[in-house]
Amino acid sequence: MKESSNAKVVLGVFETYQKQRLLFAQTVADLASRESNMDALHGAGVCQLLRPLLLDRVPAIQHAAALALGRIANYNEELAEAVVDSDIVPHLVYSLAEQNRFYKKAAAFVLRAVAKHSPELAQAVVDAGALNALVTCLEEFDPGVKESAAWALGYIARHSPDLAQAVVDAGAVPLLVLCVQEPELSLKRIAASALSDISKHSPELAQSVVDANTIPFIAPLLANPDAKLRRQVCSALSQISKHTVDLAETVVDGDLFPNVLNCLKDPDGYVRKNSATLICEIAKHTPELAQLVVNSGGLAAMVDYTSDARGNARLPGIMTLGYIAAFSETLACAVLLAKAVAPLSHALVHEPEEHVKAASAWSLGQIGRHGPDHAKALAEMGVLAKLLKVLTGGSSGGPSGPNAVAGGDEEGGSDLKMKAKRALKCILEKTLLLDALEPLLQPSTPVNVLKYVVGQFAKILPNDVAARRAFVTSGGLQRVQEIAAGLGNAGGGGAGGSGGLLNGTKMGEYIRIINECYPEEIVRYYSPGYSATLLEKIDEYSRIHDQATKLAASENVPQQQPAVTPSILA
């Protein structure tokens, strides 16, 4: 009896100890779910206290300790480093192969929470041998364990090509493809996300994903009712497509259309953006792929998307329209006919972010650079004036106005200003519509743009009599003389004369060609200061007349008109 009583006392002590350990681990896990407690937990050395509990003989204690550590490591990089420094990761990896499914999920959660913060922490997880253990978890029967392992593998792979290659070398890709085929939606999402994280780094890694026969299994999921799954599938396919033509063609061959076009009208904003990005990554490679997008109805759908989207979500639509238009005159015409200029112009004017405006300017330039008809369509919609406003507004993109140095092609400035300038150049060099060019023919227009405007007039006027007359009556010729004077044209009073800052420049040559289209007296008439010159000549005439009158009176000779040399009135 006495021995039995002693045994109960001893067992009672151990049971109390076990209950207290469990209570401690569970309480810490609960405290770790609130961010306000993190500093106090860290200061109390919680990682060192939880570490031995990971190897406890009671599974519930192990699970609670792992859950607490996962929440702590997930909070910030400093606490994740504390978990690594406490030598906890090797214990987690060791026990992954032996414990129950609840512990495996919690342990994978800790590894994911550590790896997500930085490449260095992810490398520490890899160095501890976690990849093989996580890949083994992908073969578990329980979908929750597979999901936790796939999530951790994705967080490791996303940081760098080397880490992604380590995940591939561990044999994770075929098992992730199998996970995509599982019935559980959450597992499908995480597996597709991990495949996206692997594919994004390089063509070789994307090819390794394609070689696992991934496309036939994930492409049909674009029609899945779950929005979060569609997001991840669009992301994975776009990360594969972006690298090479062959990879993009492989994605297209997976019956991508029309499901991806339906995603452009999805109620979920992320699905719309990711599907637009996917189409953009396909269309950018070759004229054939761009034509395939057009033939599949993708151009009209992309114009609608670009019209409806706002902010950064608009960017893939804008870029797609630019990529398609860049390849050929025919495709640029298709973009025009699809009424793409209106949303691009709207983005150029109204979007607050500069990189979106810059993309719009670039796309408009790609549309207008092919020929006069394309440039005319843009000019008639006021694109030239909008691009000029972007170029001259905001922060300085280089010298402008009449005092700027003629001919400077590459002044420094923001990416937006550089793209606006290049787009203007591309469109202006193809514009033959005088009504569109004249509003830009102002002394206030930056010289690096004005050069192309004057250059177009120099091309058109020598061969078009009606245009020459209209150019005078509209005030164009007068503005050219004002521009020449403002740029230091010392010889502006004579046809073809140029000096000052115009000597030896394209602008000076263009002004000379324009002036040679008109009689010399017409050019002088519209030159600045000509009225003052006439008044001076009148005054000179009056002085000579008065002198002649006085001389005649003094000699008592009948008054006669003074002999005026032609040079005075010339």
Coordinates of C-alpha atoms in Angstrom, one line a residue:
M1 CA 0.0 0.0 0.0
K2 CA 2.8 2.3 1.0
E3 CA 4.6 1.7 -2.4
S4 CA 1.4 2.4 -4.3
S5 CA 0.8 5.6 -2.4
N6 CA 4.4 6.7 -3.1
A7 CA 4.0 6.0 -6.8
K8 CA 0.8 8.2 -6.9
V9 CA 2.7 11.0 -5.3
V10 CA 5.6 10.7 -7.7
L11 CA 3.2 10.5 -10.7
G12 CA 1.3 13.4 -9.4
V13 CA 4.4 15.5 -9.5
F14 CA 5.1 14.5 -13.1
E15 CA 1.5 15.1 -14.1
T16 CA 1.6 18.6 -12.5
Y17 CA 4.9 19.3 -14.3
Q18 CA 3.4 18.1 -17.6
K19 CA 0.3 20.3 -17.2
Q20 CA 2.4 23.3 -16.3
R21 CA 4.6 22.8 -19.4
L22 CA 1.6 22.5 -21.6
L23 CA 0.0 25.5 -19.9
F24 CA 3.2 27.5 -20.4
A25 CA 3.5 26.6 -24.1
Q26 CA -0.2 27.3 -24.8
T27 CA -0.2 30.6 -22.9
V28 CA 2.9 31.8 -24.7
A29 CA 1.3 30.8 -28.0
D30 CA -1.8 32.8 -27.1
L31 CA 0.3 35.8 -26.0
A32 CA 2.3 35.6 -29.3
S33 CA -0.8 36.1 -31.3
R34 CA -0.9 39.7 -30.2
E35 CA 1.8 42.1 -31.5
S36 CA 1.8 44.2 -28.3
N37 CA 3.3 41.3 -26.3
M38 CA 6.3 40.6 -28.6
D39 CA 8.8 42.9 -27.1
A40 CA 8.1 41.6 -23.6
L41 CA 8.3 38.0 -24.8
H42 CA 11.6 38.6 -26.5
G43 CA 13.0 40.3 -23.5
A44 CA 12.0 37.4 -21.3
G45 CA 14.1 35.0 -23.5
V46 CA 11.1 33.1 -24.7
C47 CA 13.0 31.3 -27.5
Q48 CA 15.4 29.6 -25.1
L49 CA 12.5 28.5 -22.9
L50 CA 10.5 27.1 -25.8
R51 CA 13.4 25.3 -27.4
P52 CA 13.5 22.2 -25.1
L53 CA 9.7 21.9 -25.3
L54 CA 10.1 21.1 -29.1
L55 CA 11.6 17.8 -28.1
D56 CA 9.1 17.1 -25.3
R57 CA 7.7 13.6 -25.1
V58 CA 4.2 15.0 -25.0
P59 CA 3.0 15.8 -28.6
A60 CA 0.6 18.5 -27.4
I61 CA 3.4 20.4 -25.7
Q62 CA 5.6 20.1 -28.9
H63 CA 2.7 21.4 -31.0
A64 CA 2.0 24.3 -28.7
A65 CA 5.7 25.2 -28.5
A66 CA 6.1 25.1 -32.3
L67 CA 3.0 27.2 -32.8
A68 CA 4.3 29.9 -30.3
L69 CA 7.7 30.0 -32.1
G70 CA 6.0 30.3 -35.5
R71 CA 4.0 33.3 -34.3
I72 CA 7.1 34.9 -32.8
A73 CA 9.2 34.4 -35.9
N74 CA 6.5 35.7 -38.1
Y75 CA 6.3 39.0 -36.3
N76 CA 9.6 40.6 -37.6
E77 CA 13.1 39.8 -38.8
E78 CA 14.7 40.5 -35.4
L79 CA 12.6 37.8 -33.7
A80 CA 13.1 35.4 -36.6
E81 CA 16.9 35.9 -36.2
A82 CA 16.5 35.1 -32.5
V83 CA 14.8 31.9 -33.3
V84 CA 17.7 30.9 -35.7
D85 CA 20.3 32.0 -33.1
S86 CA 18.6 29.8 -30.5
D87 CA 19.5 26.7 -32.6
I88 CA 15.8 25.9 -32.9
V89 CA 15.6 25.2 -36.7
P90 CA 17.6 21.9 -36.6
H91 CA 15.3 20.6 -33.9
L92 CA 12.3 21.4 -36.0
V93 CA 13.8 19.7 -39.1
Y94 CA 14.8 16.6 -37.0
S95 CA 11.3 16.2 -35.6
L96 CA 9.5 16.8 -38.9
A97 CA 10.1 13.2 -39.9
E98 CA 8.9 11.6 -36.8
Q99 CA 5.9 13.6 -35.3
N100 CA 2.2 13.7 -36.0
R101 CA 0.5 15.8 -38.6
F102 CA -0.4 18.6 -36.2
Y103 CA 3.2 19.1 -35.2
K104 CA 4.4 18.9 -38.8
K105 CA 2.0 21.7 -39.8
A106 CA 3.3 23.9 -36.9
A107 CA 6.9 23.1 -37.6
A108 CA 6.5 24.0 -41.3
F109 CA 4.8 27.2 -40.1
V110 CA 7.9 28.1 -38.1
L111 CA 10.2 27.4 -41.1
R112 CA 8.0 29.5 -43.3
A113 CA 7.9 32.4 -40.7
V114 CA 11.7 32.4 -40.5
A115 CA 12.4 32.1 -44.2
K116 CA 10.0 34.8 -45.3
H117 CA 12.0 37.8 -44.0
S118 CA 15.3 37.7 -45.9
P119 CA 17.5 35.6 -48.2
E120 CA 19.9 35.1 -45.3
L121 CA 17.3 33.7 -43.0
A122 CA 15.9 31.5 -45.8
Q123 CA 19.5 30.2 -46.4
A124 CA 19.8 29.4 -42.7
V125 CA 16.6 27.2 -43.0
V126 CA 18.1 25.5 -46.1
D127 CA 21.4 25.0 -44.4
A128 CA 19.6 23.2 -41.5
G129 CA 18.5 20.6 -44.0
A130 CA 14.8 21.7 -44.1
L131 CA 14.3 21.3 -47.9
N132 CA 14.4 17.5 -47.8
A133 CA 12.1 17.4 -44.8
L134 CA 9.6 19.8 -46.4
V135 CA 9.6 17.9 -49.7
T136 CA 8.9 14.7 -47.7
C137 CA 5.9 16.5 -46.1
L138 CA 4.5 17.1 -49.7
E139 CA 4.1 13.4 -49.9
E140 CA 2.0 13.2 -46.7
F141 CA -1.6 12.1 -46.8
D142 CA -2.9 15.1 -44.8
P143 CA -3.6 18.1 -47.1
G144 CA -2.9 20.5 -44.2
V145 CA 0.7 19.2 -43.9
K146 CA 1.2 19.5 -47.7
E147 CA -0.1 23.1 -47.7
S148 CA 2.2 24.1 -44.9
A149 CA 5.2 22.5 -46.6
A150 CA 4.3 24.1 -50.0
W151 CA 4.0 27.5 -48.3
A152 CA 7.4 27.2 -46.7
L153 CA 9.0 26.1 -50.0
G154 CA 7.5 29.0 -51.8
Y155 CA 8.8 31.5 -49.2
I156 CA 12.3 30.0 -49.5
A157 CA 12.2 30.1 -53.3
R158 CA 11.0 33.6 -53.8
H159 CA 14.2 35.3 -52.5
S160 CA 16.8 34.4 -55.1
P161 CA 17.6 32.2 -58.0
D162 CA 20.0 30.1 -55.9
L163 CA 17.4 29.4 -53.3
A164 CA 14.8 28.6 -55.9
Q165 CA 17.3 26.2 -57.6
A166 CA 17.9 24.5 -54.2
V167 CA 14.1 23.9 -54.0
V168 CA 14.1 22.5 -57.5
D169 CA 17.1 20.3 -56.8
A170 CA 15.3 18.9 -53.7
G171 CA 12.6 17.5 -56.1
A172 CA 9.8 19.8 -55.0
V173 CA 8.4 20.8 -58.4
P174 CA 6.8 17.5 -59.4
L175 CA 5.2 17.2 -56.0
L176 CA 3.9 20.7 -56.2
V177 CA 2.3 19.9 -59.5
L178 CA 0.6 16.9 -57.9
C179 CA -0.6 19.3 -55.1
V180 CA -2.2 21.5 -57.8
Q181 CA -4.3 18.5 -58.8
E182 CA -5.6 17.8 -55.2
P183 CA -9.3 18.7 -54.5
E184 CA -8.5 21.1 -51.6
L185 CA -8.7 24.7 -52.9
S186 CA -6.2 26.1 -50.3
L187 CA -3.6 23.5 -51.3
K188 CA -4.1 24.3 -55.0
R189 CA -3.6 28.0 -54.3
I190 CA -0.4 27.6 -52.2
A191 CA 1.1 25.1 -54.7
A192 CA 0.4 27.4 -57.6
S193 CA 1.9 30.3 -55.7
A194 CA 5.1 28.3 -54.9
L195 CA 5.4 27.4 -58.6
S196 CA 5.2 31.1 -59.4
D197 CA 7.9 31.9 -56.9
I198 CA 10.2 29.3 -58.5
S199 CA 9.5 30.4 -62.1
K200 CA 10.1 34.1 -61.7
H201 CA 13.8 34.2 -61.4
S202 CA 15.2 32.8 -64.7
P203 CA 14.4 31.0 -67.9
E204 CA 16.1 27.8 -66.6
L205 CA 14.0 27.7 -63.5
A206 CA 10.8 28.4 -65.4
Q207 CA 11.8 25.6 -67.9
S208 CA 12.2 23.2 -65.0
V209 CA 8.6 24.0 -63.9
V210 CA 7.3 23.5 -67.5
D211 CA 9.3 20.2 -67.8
A212 CA 7.2 18.9 -64.9
N213 CA 4.2 19.0 -67.2
T214 CA 2.8 21.9 -65.2
I215 CA 0.9 23.9 -67.9
P216 CA -1.7 21.3 -68.8
F217 CA -2.7 21.1 -65.1
I218 CA -2.7 24.8 -64.1
A219 CA -3.9 26.5 -67.3
P220 CA -7.5 25.1 -67.1
L221 CA -7.7 26.4 -63.5
L222 CA -8.2 29.9 -65.0
A223 CA -11.9 28.9 -65.3
N224 CA -12.1 27.7 -61.6
P225 CA -14.8 29.5 -59.6
D226 CA -12.3 30.4 -56.8
A227 CA -10.9 33.9 -57.3
K228 CA -7.8 33.4 -55.1
L229 CA -6.9 30.3 -57.1
R230 CA -7.3 32.3 -60.4
R231 CA -5.0 35.0 -59.0
Q232 CA -2.2 32.5 -58.3
V233 CA -2.6 30.6 -61.6
C234 CA -2.4 33.9 -63.6
S235 CA 0.7 34.9 -61.7
A236 CA 2.4 31.5 -62.2
L237 CA 1.7 31.5 -66.0
S238 CA 2.9 35.1 -66.4
Q239 CA 6.1 34.3 -64.5
I240 CA 6.7 31.4 -66.9
S241 CA 5.8 33.4 -70.0
K242 CA 8.0 36.5 -69.4
H243 CA 11.4 34.8 -70.0
T244 CA 11.5 33.5 -73.6
V245 CA 9.5 33.1 -76.7
D246 CA 9.4 29.3 -76.3
L247 CA 8.1 29.5 -72.8
A248 CA 5.4 32.0 -73.9
E249 CA 4.4 29.7 -76.8
T250 CA 4.2 26.8 -74.4
V251 CA 1.8 28.7 -72.2
V252 CA -0.3 29.7 -75.1
D253 CA -0.5 26.1 -76.3
G254 CA -2.1 25.2 -73.0
D255 CA -5.5 26.5 -74.2
L256 CA -5.0 29.9 -72.6
F257 CA -7.6 31.7 -74.6
P258 CA -10.4 32.5 -74.1
N259 CA -10.3 31.8 -70.3
V260 CA -7.6 34.5 -69.7
L261 CA -9.8 37.1 -71.5
N262 CA -12.7 36.2 -69.2
C263 CA -10.4 36.9 -66.3
L264 CA -9.9 40.5 -67.5
K265 CA -13.6 41.1 -66.6
D266 CA -13.3 39.2 -63.3
P267 CA -15.0 40.8 -60.2
D268 CA -11.7 40.4 -58.3
G269 CA -9.3 43.2 -59.0
Y270 CA -6.2 41.0 -58.5
V271 CA -7.4 38.5 -61.0
R272 CA -7.9 41.2 -63.5
K273 CA -4.5 42.7 -63.0
N274 CA -2.7 39.3 -63.0
S275 CA -4.5 38.2 -66.2
A276 CA -3.6 41.5 -67.9
T277 CA 0.0 41.0 -66.8
L278 CA -0.1 37.5 -68.3
I279 CA -1.3 38.8 -71.7
C280 CA 1.3 41.5 -71.6
E281 CA 4.1 39.0 -71.0
I282 CA 2.9 36.9 -74.0
A283 CA 2.4 39.8 -76.4
K284 CA 5.8 41.4 -75.8
H285 CA 7.9 38.7 -77.4
T286 CA 7.2 38.5 -81.2
P287 CA 4.8 39.9 -83.8
E288 CA 3.3 36.5 -84.2
L289 CA 2.4 36.2 -80.5
A290 CA 1.1 39.8 -80.6
Q291 CA -1.0 39.0 -83.6
L292 CA -2.3 35.9 -81.8
V293 CA -3.5 38.0 -78.9
V294 CA -5.2 40.4 -81.4
N295 CA -6.8 37.5 -83.3
S296 CA -8.1 36.0 -80.1
G297 CA -10.0 39.2 -79.2
G298 CA -7.4 40.2 -76.7
L299 CA -6.8 43.7 -78.0
A300 CA -10.4 44.9 -77.6
A301 CA -10.5 43.2 -74.1
M302 CA -7.3 44.9 -73.2
V303 CA -8.6 48.3 -74.3
D304 CA -11.7 47.8 -72.1
Y305 CA -9.5 46.8 -69.2
T306 CA -7.2 49.8 -69.6
S307 CA -10.2 52.1 -69.8
D308 CA -11.7 50.7 -66.6
A309 CA -8.5 50.2 -64.5
R310 CA -6.9 52.9 -62.4
G311 CA -3.6 53.3 -60.7
N312 CA -0.8 50.7 -60.9
A313 CA -3.4 48.1 -62.0
R314 CA -3.6 50.0 -65.3
L315 CA 0.1 49.5 -66.1
P316 CA 0.0 46.0 -67.8
G317 CA -2.8 47.1 -70.1
I318 CA -0.9 50.2 -71.1
M319 CA 2.2 48.2 -71.8
T320 CA 0.4 45.5 -73.7
L321 CA -1.1 48.1 -76.1
G322 CA 2.4 49.6 -76.6
Y323 CA 4.0 46.2 -77.2
I324 CA 1.4 45.2 -79.8
A325 CA 1.7 48.6 -81.6
A326 CA 5.5 48.5 -81.7
F327 CA 5.8 45.5 -83.9
S328 CA 4.3 46.7 -87.2
E329 CA 2.3 49.3 -89.0
T330 CA -0.6 46.8 -89.3
L331 CA -0.7 46.0 -85.6
A332 CA -0.5 49.7 -84.8
C333 CA -3.5 50.3 -87.0
A334 CA -5.3 47.5 -85.1
V335 CA -4.6 49.3 -81.9
L336 CA -5.9 52.6 -83.3
L337 CA -9.1 50.9 -84.6
A338 CA -9.6 49.4 -81.2
K339 CA -9.8 53.0 -79.8
A340 CA -6.8 52.6 -77.6
V341 CA -5.7 56.2 -77.8
A342 CA -8.4 57.5 -75.5
P343 CA -7.5 55.4 -72.4
L344 CA -3.8 56.0 -73.0
S345 CA -4.3 59.7 -73.2
H346 CA -6.5 59.7 -70.1
A347 CA -3.7 57.8 -68.2
L348 CA -1.1 60.3 -69.5
V349 CA -3.1 63.2 -68.1
H350 CA -4.9 61.9 -65.1
E351 CA -2.8 59.2 -63.5
P352 CA -1.0 60.4 -60.4
E353 CA 2.0 58.0 -60.6
E354 CA 4.8 59.0 -62.9
H355 CA 5.7 55.5 -64.0
V356 CA 2.1 55.0 -65.3
K357 CA 2.3 58.3 -67.1
A358 CA 5.7 57.3 -68.6
A359 CA 4.3 54.0 -69.8
S360 CA 1.4 55.8 -71.5
A361 CA 3.8 58.2 -73.2
W362 CA 5.9 55.3 -74.4
S363 CA 2.8 53.4 -75.8
L364 CA 1.5 56.5 -77.6
G365 CA 4.9 56.9 -79.2
Q366 CA 4.9 53.3 -80.4
I367 CA 1.5 53.8 -82.0
G368 CA 2.5 57.0 -83.8
R369 CA 5.9 56.2 -85.0
H370 CA 4.9 54.0 -88.0
G371 CA 3.6 56.5 -90.5
P372 CA 1.7 59.7 -91.3
D373 CA -1.7 58.1 -90.9
H374 CA -0.9 56.9 -87.4
A375 CA 0.6 60.2 -86.4
K376 CA -2.4 62.1 -87.8
A377 CA -4.8 60.0 -85.8
L378 CA -2.9 60.8 -82.6
A379 CA -2.6 64.5 -83.5
E380 CA -6.3 64.8 -84.2
M381 CA -7.0 63.5 -80.6
G382 CA -4.7 66.1 -79.1
V383 CA -2.0 63.8 -78.1
L384 CA 0.8 66.1 -79.1
A385 CA -0.3 68.9 -76.9
K386 CA -0.8 66.5 -74.0
L387 CA 2.7 65.1 -74.4
L388 CA 4.1 68.6 -74.6
K389 CA 2.3 69.6 -71.4
V390 CA 3.8 66.6 -69.6
L391 CA 7.2 67.5 -70.9
T392 CA 7.1 71.1 -69.9
G393 CA 5.3 70.6 -66.6
G394 CA 6.6 69.6 -63.1
S395 CA 10.3 69.2 -62.4
S396 CA 12.8 70.4 -65.0
G397 CA 13.8 67.8 -67.6
G398 CA 16.4 70.0 -69.2
P399 CA 16.6 73.5 -70.6
S400 CA 13.7 74.8 -72.5
G401 CA 12.4 78.1 -74.0
P402 CA 14.2 80.5 -76.3
N403 CA 17.3 80.6 -74.2
A404 CA 17.9 76.8 -74.3
V405 CA 20.8 75.6 -76.4
A406 CA 19.6 74.4 -79.8
G407 CA 20.1 70.8 -80.7
G408 CA 20.6 69.3 -77.2
D409 CA 19.0 65.9 -77.7
E410 CA 19.5 64.2 -74.4
E411 CA 19.1 66.6 -71.5
G412 CA 18.8 65.0 -68.1
G413 CA 15.5 64.6 -66.4
S414 CA 12.9 62.1 -65.1
D415 CA 12.0 59.0 -66.9
L416 CA 8.6 60.5 -67.6
K417 CA 10.1 63.5 -69.4
M418 CA 12.5 61.4 -71.4
K419 CA 9.7 59.1 -72.6
A420 CA 7.4 62.0 -73.4
K421 CA 10.2 63.7 -75.4
R422 CA 10.9 60.5 -77.3
A423 CA 7.2 59.9 -78.0
L424 CA 6.8 63.5 -79.3
K425 CA 9.9 63.0 -81.5
C426 CA 8.5 59.7 -83.0
I427 CA 5.1 61.2 -83.7
L428 CA 6.3 64.6 -84.9
E429 CA 8.7 63.0 -87.4
K430 CA 5.7 61.3 -89.1
T431 CA 3.2 64.2 -88.8
L432 CA 2.2 66.0 -92.0
L433 CA -0.9 67.7 -90.6
L434 CA -0.1 71.4 -90.4
D435 CA -3.0 72.2 -88.1
A436 CA -1.6 69.8 -85.6
L437 CA 1.9 71.1 -85.8
E438 CA 1.2 74.8 -85.6
P439 CA 0.1 74.9 -81.9
L440 CA 3.5 73.5 -81.0
L441 CA 5.3 76.2 -83.1
Q442 CA 5.8 78.6 -80.2
P443 CA 8.9 80.2 -78.8
S444 CA 8.0 78.7 -75.4
T445 CA 8.2 75.1 -76.7
P446 CA 11.4 73.4 -75.6
V447 CA 14.1 73.5 -78.3
N448 CA 14.6 69.7 -78.2
V449 CA 10.9 69.4 -79.4
L450 CA 10.7 72.6 -81.4
K451 CA 13.5 71.3 -83.6
Y452 CA 11.3 68.5 -84.9
V453 CA 8.3 70.8 -85.3
V454 CA 10.3 73.2 -87.5
G455 CA 11.8 70.3 -89.3
Q456 CA 8.4 69.0 -90.4
F457 CA 7.5 72.4 -91.8
A458 CA 10.8 72.4 -93.6
K459 CA 9.8 69.1 -95.2
I460 CA 6.3 70.1 -96.1
L461 CA 6.4 73.8 -97.3
P462 CA 8.9 73.5 -100.2
N463 CA 6.5 71.1 -101.9
D464 CA 3.1 72.5 -101.1
V465 CA 2.0 76.0 -102.4
A466 CA -1.3 76.0 -100.5
A467 CA 0.5 75.1 -97.3
R468 CA 3.0 78.0 -97.8
R469 CA 0.1 80.5 -98.1
A470 CA -1.7 79.1 -95.1
F471 CA 1.6 79.2 -93.1
V472 CA 1.8 82.9 -93.6
T473 CA -1.8 83.7 -92.9
S474 CA -1.9 81.6 -89.8
G475 CA 1.1 83.5 -88.4
G476 CA 3.4 80.6 -88.7
L477 CA 6.1 82.4 -90.7
Q478 CA 6.1 85.2 -88.1
R479 CA 6.6 82.8 -85.3
V480 CA 9.5 81.1 -87.1
Q481 CA 11.2 84.5 -87.3
E482 CA 10.5 85.1 -83.6
I483 CA 12.0 81.8 -82.7
A484 CA 15.1 82.5 -84.9
A485 CA 15.5 85.9 -83.2
G486 CA 15.1 84.4 -79.8
L487 CA 17.7 81.8 -80.5
G488 CA 20.2 84.4 -81.6
N489 CA 19.6 84.5 -85.3
A490 CA 21.7 87.6 -86.2
G491 CA 20.8 87.2 -89.9
G492 CA 17.1 86.9 -89.5
G493 CA 16.5 89.9 -91.7
G494 CA 17.6 88.0 -94.8
A495 CA 16.5 84.8 -96.3
G496 CA 18.6 81.9 -95.2
G497 CA 20.8 84.0 -93.0
S498 CA 21.6 82.5 -89.6
G499 CA 23.9 83.2 -86.8
G500 CA 24.4 83.1 -83.1
L501 CA 23.2 79.8 -81.5
L502 CA 21.7 78.6 -84.8
N503 CA 25.0 78.4 -86.6
G504 CA 25.7 74.8 -87.7
T505 CA 22.6 73.4 -86.1
K506 CA 19.7 71.5 -87.6
M507 CA 17.3 74.2 -86.4
G508 CA 19.3 76.8 -88.3
E509 CA 19.1 74.7 -91.4
Y510 CA 15.4 74.1 -91.1
I511 CA 14.7 77.9 -90.7
R512 CA 16.8 78.6 -93.7
I513 CA 14.8 76.1 -95.8
I514 CA 11.5 77.7 -94.6
N515 CA 12.7 81.2 -95.3
E516 CA 13.8 80.3 -98.8
C517 CA 10.2 79.3 -99.6
Y518 CA 9.2 83.0 -99.5
P519 CA 10.4 86.3 -101.1
E520 CA 13.1 88.1 -99.1
E521 CA 10.9 91.1 -98.4
I522 CA 8.1 88.9 -96.9
V523 CA 10.6 87.3 -94.6
R524 CA 11.9 90.7 -93.5
Y525 CA 8.3 92.0 -93.1
Y526 CA 7.5 89.2 -90.5
S527 CA 10.9 89.5 -88.7
P528 CA 10.8 91.0 -85.2
G529 CA 11.8 94.7 -85.2
Y530 CA 10.8 95.3 -88.8
S531 CA 8.3 98.0 -87.8
A532 CA 11.0 99.8 -85.8
T533 CA 13.3 99.6 -88.9
L534 CA 10.5 101.2 -91.1
L535 CA 10.0 104.0 -88.6
E536 CA 13.7 104.7 -88.6
K537 CA 13.6 104.9 -92.4
I538 CA 10.7 107.3 -92.2
D539 CA 12.6 109.5 -89.8
E540 CA 15.7 109.4 -92.0
Y541 CA 13.5 110.3 -95.0
S542 CA 12.0 113.2 -93.1
R543 CA 15.4 114.5 -92.1
I544 CA 16.7 114.4 -95.7
H545 CA 13.5 116.1 -96.9
D546 CA 13.8 118.9 -94.3
Q547 CA 17.5 119.4 -95.2
A548 CA 16.6 119.7 -98.9
T549 CA 13.8 122.2 -98.2
K550 CA 16.1 124.4 -96.2
L551 CA 18.8 124.3 -98.8
A552 CA 16.3 125.2 -101.5
A553 CA 15.0 128.1 -99.5
S554 CA 18.5 129.4 -98.7
E555 CA 19.5 129.4 -102.4
N556 CA 16.1 130.9 -103.4
V557 CA 15.5 128.0 -105.7
P558 CA 12.1 126.4 -106.5
Q559 CA 11.4 123.6 -104.0
Q560 CA 11.8 120.1 -105.4
Q561 CA 11.8 116.7 -103.9
P562 CA 15.2 115.6 -102.5
A563 CA 17.0 112.9 -104.3
V564 CA 16.4 109.8 -102.2
T565 CA 18.6 106.9 -102.9
P566 CA 16.9 103.5 -103.2
S567 CA 19.0 102.1 -100.5
I568 CA 17.3 104.2 -97.9
L569 CA 13.9 102.5 -98.5
A570 CA 15.4 99.2 -99.4

